Coordinates of C-alpha atoms in Angstrom, one line a residue:
M1 CA -24.3 31.3 16.5
R2 CA -21.1 31.0 14.0
K3 CA -18.0 30.2 15.8
P4 CA -14.8 31.9 15.5
K5 CA -12.4 31.2 12.5
K6 CA -8.7 32.0 12.8
L7 CA -5.4 31.0 11.1
L8 CA -3.5 29.4 14.5
N9 CA -1.4 26.5 15.1
H10 CA -2.5 25.8 18.7
P11 CA -4.5 28.3 21.0
A12 CA -1.8 27.6 23.8
D13 CA 0.9 29.3 21.6
V14 CA -1.0 32.3 20.2
C15 CA 0.9 34.7 22.5
Q16 CA 4.4 33.4 22.3
Q17 CA 4.2 32.9 18.4
Q18 CA 2.8 36.3 17.5
L19 CA 5.6 37.8 19.7
E20 CA 8.2 36.0 17.9
G21 CA 6.6 37.1 14.8
L22 CA 6.8 40.8 15.8
I23 CA 10.5 40.3 16.7
A24 CA 11.4 39.0 13.5
A25 CA 9.6 41.9 12.0
S26 CA 11.6 44.3 13.9
H27 CA 15.0 43.2 12.0
G28 CA 16.9 43.4 15.1
D29 CA 15.8 46.6 17.1
M30 CA 14.2 44.3 19.8
Q31 CA 14.8 41.5 21.7
K32 CA 12.9 38.7 23.8
I33 CA 13.6 38.6 27.4
A34 CA 14.5 34.8 28.4
G35 CA 11.8 33.2 30.0
I36 CA 9.1 35.6 30.0
S37 CA 6.7 37.1 27.7
A38 CA 8.4 40.5 27.4
V39 CA 10.4 42.3 24.8
V40 CA 13.4 45.3 25.0
R41 CA 15.0 47.7 22.9
K42 CA 18.6 46.5 22.0
D43 CA 20.0 50.0 21.7
L44 CA 19.0 50.9 25.4
N45 CA 20.0 54.3 26.6
H46 CA 20.7 53.5 30.3
G47 CA 21.6 57.1 31.0
Q48 CA 17.9 58.2 30.6
V49 CA 14.6 57.3 32.2
L50 CA 13.1 54.1 30.7
I51 CA 9.6 53.9 29.7
V52 CA 8.3 50.4 30.3
T53 CA 4.4 49.3 28.8
G54 CA 2.5 46.5 29.1
G55 CA -0.8 44.6 29.5
G56 CA -2.8 42.0 28.0
S57 CA -2.0 40.4 24.5
G58 CA -4.9 40.6 22.1
H59 CA -4.6 44.3 21.0
E60 CA -2.0 44.1 19.1
P61 CA 0.1 45.9 17.8
M62 CA -0.4 47.6 21.3
F63 CA 1.9 47.1 23.6
A64 CA 5.0 45.4 22.3
G65 CA 4.7 47.2 18.5
Y66 CA 5.2 50.5 20.6
V67 CA 9.1 49.4 21.9
G68 CA 11.4 51.7 19.7
D69 CA 13.3 54.8 19.6
G70 CA 11.2 57.8 20.8
L71 CA 8.4 55.4 22.4
A72 CA 8.7 52.4 25.0
D73 CA 11.9 50.6 26.0
A74 CA 10.2 47.7 27.1
A75 CA 6.9 46.1 27.3
V76 CA 5.8 43.0 29.2
L77 CA 2.7 41.2 28.2
G78 CA 0.2 38.8 29.8
E79 CA -2.0 36.5 28.0
I80 CA -5.1 37.1 26.0
F81 CA -6.9 39.9 27.6
T82 CA -4.9 39.4 31.2
S83 CA -2.8 41.7 32.8
P84 CA 1.2 40.6 33.0
A85 CA 2.4 38.9 36.7
P86 CA 4.3 41.1 38.8
D87 CA 7.4 38.9 38.5
A88 CA 7.3 39.3 35.0
I89 CA 7.3 43.3 35.3
M90 CA 10.1 43.1 37.9
A91 CA 12.2 40.8 35.5
T92 CA 11.7 43.0 32.4
V93 CA 12.6 46.5 34.8
K94 CA 15.8 44.3 36.1
H95 CA 16.7 43.2 32.4
T96 CA 17.0 47.3 31.3
R97 CA 19.1 48.3 34.1
P98 CA 17.6 51.7 34.7
G99 CA 19.8 54.4 35.8
K100 CA 17.6 57.5 36.2
G101 CA 14.5 55.6 37.2
V102 CA 11.3 53.9 35.4
L103 CA 8.0 55.4 34.0
F104 CA 5.5 52.5 33.6
I105 CA 2.7 53.3 31.5
Y106 CA -0.5 51.0 31.5
G107 CA -4.2 51.0 30.8
N108 CA -6.2 51.8 34.0
Y109 CA -7.5 48.0 34.8
A110 CA -7.6 46.4 38.0
G111 CA -5.4 43.7 37.3
D112 CA -2.9 46.0 35.5
N113 CA -3.3 48.5 38.5
M114 CA -2.6 45.8 41.0
N115 CA 0.3 44.0 39.6
F116 CA 2.4 47.1 38.3
A117 CA 1.7 48.7 41.8
I118 CA 3.2 45.4 43.6
A119 CA 6.3 45.3 41.1
A120 CA 6.8 48.9 42.0
E121 CA 6.7 48.6 45.6
L122 CA 9.1 45.6 45.4
L123 CA 11.3 47.3 42.7
E124 CA 11.6 50.1 45.6
E125 CA 13.1 47.9 47.7
D126 CA 15.8 47.0 45.4
G127 CA 16.3 50.5 45.3
I128 CA 14.9 51.2 41.6
T129 CA 12.6 54.4 41.5
S130 CA 9.6 54.4 39.4
R131 CA 6.5 56.3 38.7
S132 CA 3.2 55.3 37.2
V133 CA 0.7 56.5 34.6
R134 CA -2.8 54.9 34.4
V135 CA -4.3 55.8 31.0
N136 CA -7.9 56.4 31.1
D137 CA -9.4 57.9 27.9
D138 CA -12.5 55.8 27.2
I139 CA -15.0 58.2 28.1
A140 CA -17.8 55.7 27.8
S141 CA -16.6 53.8 30.5
A142 CA -17.4 56.3 33.4
P143 CA -18.7 59.9 33.8
A144 CA -16.6 63.0 33.7
D145 CA -16.5 63.1 37.4
R146 CA -15.3 59.7 37.8
Q147 CA -12.4 60.0 35.4
Q148 CA -10.4 57.8 37.8
D149 CA -12.7 55.0 37.2
R150 CA -12.4 55.1 33.2
R151 CA -10.7 52.4 30.9
G152 CA -7.5 53.1 29.0
V153 CA -7.8 52.3 25.2
A154 CA -6.1 53.6 22.2
G155 CA -4.8 56.7 24.0
D156 CA -2.2 54.7 25.5
M157 CA 0.0 55.4 22.3
M158 CA -0.4 59.3 22.7
V159 CA 1.0 59.1 26.5
L160 CA 3.6 56.6 25.3
K161 CA 4.9 59.2 22.4
I162 CA 5.2 62.1 25.1
A163 CA 6.9 60.0 27.6
G164 CA 9.4 58.6 25.0
A165 CA 9.8 61.7 23.4
A166 CA 10.4 63.5 26.9
A167 CA 12.8 60.6 28.1
R168 CA 14.9 61.2 24.7
L169 CA 15.7 64.6 26.0
G170 CA 17.4 63.3 29.2
L171 CA 15.0 64.7 31.5
A172 CA 14.5 63.5 35.0
L173 CA 11.7 60.8 36.1
E174 CA 9.6 63.3 37.6
E175 CA 9.3 65.5 34.8
V176 CA 9.0 62.8 32.4
W177 CA 6.1 61.8 34.5
R178 CA 4.7 64.9 34.5
L179 CA 4.5 65.4 30.8
A180 CA 3.2 62.0 30.6
E181 CA 0.4 62.8 33.0
K182 CA -0.3 65.8 31.0
A183 CA -0.6 63.6 27.9
R184 CA -3.2 61.4 29.9
Q185 CA -5.1 64.4 30.9
H186 CA -5.3 65.6 27.4
T187 CA -6.5 62.5 25.7
R188 CA -10.0 61.3 25.0
S189 CA -11.5 58.0 23.1
I190 CA -14.9 56.3 22.4
G191 CA -15.3 53.3 20.2
V192 CA -18.2 51.7 18.7
A193 CA -18.5 47.5 17.9
L194 CA -20.5 46.1 15.3
S195 CA -19.8 42.5 16.3
P196 CA -18.0 40.8 19.3
C197 CA -14.2 39.7 19.7
S198 CA -13.2 35.9 20.6
L199 CA -10.6 34.5 22.8
P200 CA -8.3 32.0 20.9
Q201 CA -8.2 29.6 24.1
T202 CA -11.9 29.1 24.3
G203 CA -13.0 29.5 20.6
K204 CA -15.8 31.5 21.5
F205 CA -17.1 34.9 21.3
T206 CA -16.9 37.0 24.4
F207 CA -20.5 38.3 23.7
T208 CA -23.6 38.6 21.2
L209 CA -24.4 41.3 18.9
A210 CA -27.5 41.1 16.5
Q211 CA -26.7 41.6 12.8
D212 CA -28.8 44.9 12.8
E213 CA -27.3 46.3 15.7
F214 CA -24.2 48.0 17.1
E215 CA -22.8 48.9 20.7
L216 CA -21.6 52.4 21.7
G217 CA -18.9 52.6 24.3
I218 CA -17.7 48.9 24.0
G219 CA -14.7 48.1 25.9
V220 CA -11.4 46.6 24.3
H221 CA -12.3 43.4 26.1
G222 CA -15.8 43.1 25.4
E223 CA -17.0 45.3 28.2
P224 CA -20.6 46.7 27.9
G225 CA -21.1 49.9 26.4
V226 CA -23.3 52.6 27.2
R227 CA -26.1 51.3 25.1
R228 CA -27.3 49.2 21.8
Q229 CA -29.1 50.2 19.1
K230 CA -30.1 49.5 15.7
M231 CA -27.8 50.6 12.8
V232 CA -27.9 54.1 11.5
P233 CA -25.9 55.8 8.7
A234 CA -22.1 56.2 9.6
D235 CA -22.2 60.3 9.6
Q236 CA -25.5 60.3 12.4
L237 CA -22.8 57.8 14.6
V238 CA -19.7 59.8 14.0
S239 CA -21.5 63.0 14.9
E240 CA -22.4 61.6 18.3
L241 CA -18.8 60.4 18.8
V242 CA -17.4 63.9 17.7
E243 CA -20.0 65.7 20.2
S244 CA -19.2 63.4 23.1
L245 CA -15.2 63.8 22.8
C246 CA -15.5 67.5 21.9
E247 CA -17.7 68.2 25.4
D248 CA -15.7 66.0 27.5
L249 CA -12.5 67.2 26.3
A250 CA -13.9 70.7 26.3
L251 CA -12.7 71.5 23.1
T252 CA -12.9 75.4 21.8
A253 CA -12.6 77.2 18.8
G254 CA -8.8 77.6 18.1
D255 CA -7.8 74.1 19.9
E256 CA -5.5 71.9 18.1
I257 CA -5.6 68.2 18.3
C258 CA -4.1 65.1 16.9
L259 CA -6.9 62.7 15.6
L260 CA -6.5 59.1 15.7
I261 CA -9.2 56.6 14.2
N262 CA -8.3 53.0 15.5
N263 CA -9.3 49.9 13.8
L264 CA -10.5 47.5 16.6
G265 CA -10.0 44.6 14.3
A266 CA -12.3 43.9 11.4
A267 CA -13.5 47.2 10.1
T268 CA -12.5 48.2 6.5
F269 CA -10.4 51.0 5.3
S270 CA -13.6 52.2 3.7
E271 CA -15.3 52.8 7.3
L272 CA -12.3 54.4 9.0
L273 CA -11.9 56.8 5.7
I274 CA -15.7 57.5 5.9
A275 CA -15.3 58.1 9.7
S276 CA -12.2 60.6 8.8
R277 CA -14.3 62.6 6.3
K278 CA -17.0 63.3 8.9
V279 CA -14.6 64.0 11.8
H280 CA -12.8 66.5 9.7
Q281 CA -16.0 68.2 8.7
L282 CA -17.4 68.6 12.1
L283 CA -14.0 69.6 13.6
A284 CA -13.7 72.4 10.8
Q285 CA -17.1 73.6 11.8
R286 CA -15.9 74.1 15.4
T287 CA -12.8 75.6 13.9
V288 CA -11.0 72.8 15.9
V289 CA -7.3 72.3 14.1
V290 CA -6.4 68.9 13.2
H291 CA -2.2 68.9 13.6
D292 CA -2.0 65.1 12.6
T293 CA -4.3 62.2 11.6
L294 CA -3.6 58.7 12.1
I295 CA -5.8 56.0 10.7
G296 CA -5.4 52.2 11.0
S297 CA -4.9 49.1 13.7
Y298 CA -2.9 50.6 16.6
C299 CA -4.9 49.1 19.6
T300 CA -7.2 46.2 18.3
S301 CA -9.4 43.7 20.1
Q302 CA -8.9 40.2 18.1
E303 CA -11.7 40.5 15.5
M304 CA -14.0 42.6 16.9
S305 CA -15.7 44.7 13.8
G306 CA -15.9 48.7 14.6
Y307 CA -13.6 51.8 15.5
S308 CA -12.4 54.0 18.2
I309 CA -11.7 57.7 17.8
T310 CA -9.3 59.5 20.1
F311 CA -8.7 63.3 20.5
F312 CA -5.3 64.6 21.7
R313 CA -5.6 68.0 22.7
L314 CA -2.0 70.0 22.2
D315 CA -0.4 72.7 23.5
K316 CA 2.9 74.0 22.8
P317 CA 5.2 71.7 24.9
L318 CA 3.1 68.5 23.8
K319 CA 3.2 69.6 20.4
A320 CA 7.0 69.5 20.0
L321 CA 7.4 66.3 21.7
Y322 CA 4.5 64.8 19.6
D323 CA 6.0 66.0 16.7
A324 CA 9.9 64.4 17.9
P325 CA 10.9 61.3 15.7
C326 CA 9.9 57.7 16.8
H327 CA 10.5 54.7 15.3
S328 CA 8.8 51.2 16.2
F329 CA 6.7 48.5 14.5
A330 CA 3.8 50.1 14.9
W331 CA 4.5 53.5 14.6
R332 CA 7.4 55.5 12.5
K333 CA 7.5 59.3 12.6

């Protein structure tokens, strides 16, 4: 089997150097926190709830790419596909000097759950109040009656958008948390992979996939999906994905959603746009309204080829928050 080929300096420097490149591209909008792998907005408003996100590196522009006005205030990162440590999370929060409390938003993974929970408990002892939202939008990772076991994937950015807009209004921590939780409950995703991802540190792929196969429901770290099968036409695959998302989100005629077609790393824009064409056709047949469409690389998995589709169901309050302005490296609105 072929080996991964990447333009790097040294595998051990990947996380640090990509973060330095992101900061340089922000043109002064964010800065690194000394001694840890974390970034923070330069123009923090200490009079509002602070939104802190994070997780493993390797999913760029998630998570640090969403640090900016109307989104996250800070992001703390672990090594590739590895949760950040509790002390790094605590140091990030203390650097922000929160006045109205902290809302943590992160994907529903064992390491992230444990480390953010430890940090929250220790911060509480220091008088810093926090709440957490564990995003679990991946419908392929567990059935609907075990939604609490589902993984978080590209849907993180929808929750960050709502939380950031709510915090920008000056709302109290409990209200920002309530709206972010509502956004989490309204978000569903599913992905498909045509090729594996690799770890820069090992120079090896994390799994194997035959040339004529795809894997449905793949995780962003290469976690097994629901099945492998021979390649099929794009419209056939997208029809199945849309059917699964509509059923899981209980979409009905007249519902309004935001649509995200996310490049997992190595998909071409041709593939993403062909998927967009079919998704819009199918939703129009169901008379489901698409309020906004995002297409591009928002939560990647190194060089994995494939994409994920996310539906974010709107209501009037969520729509107003979604339409509020935001500005970061990865998302400007």
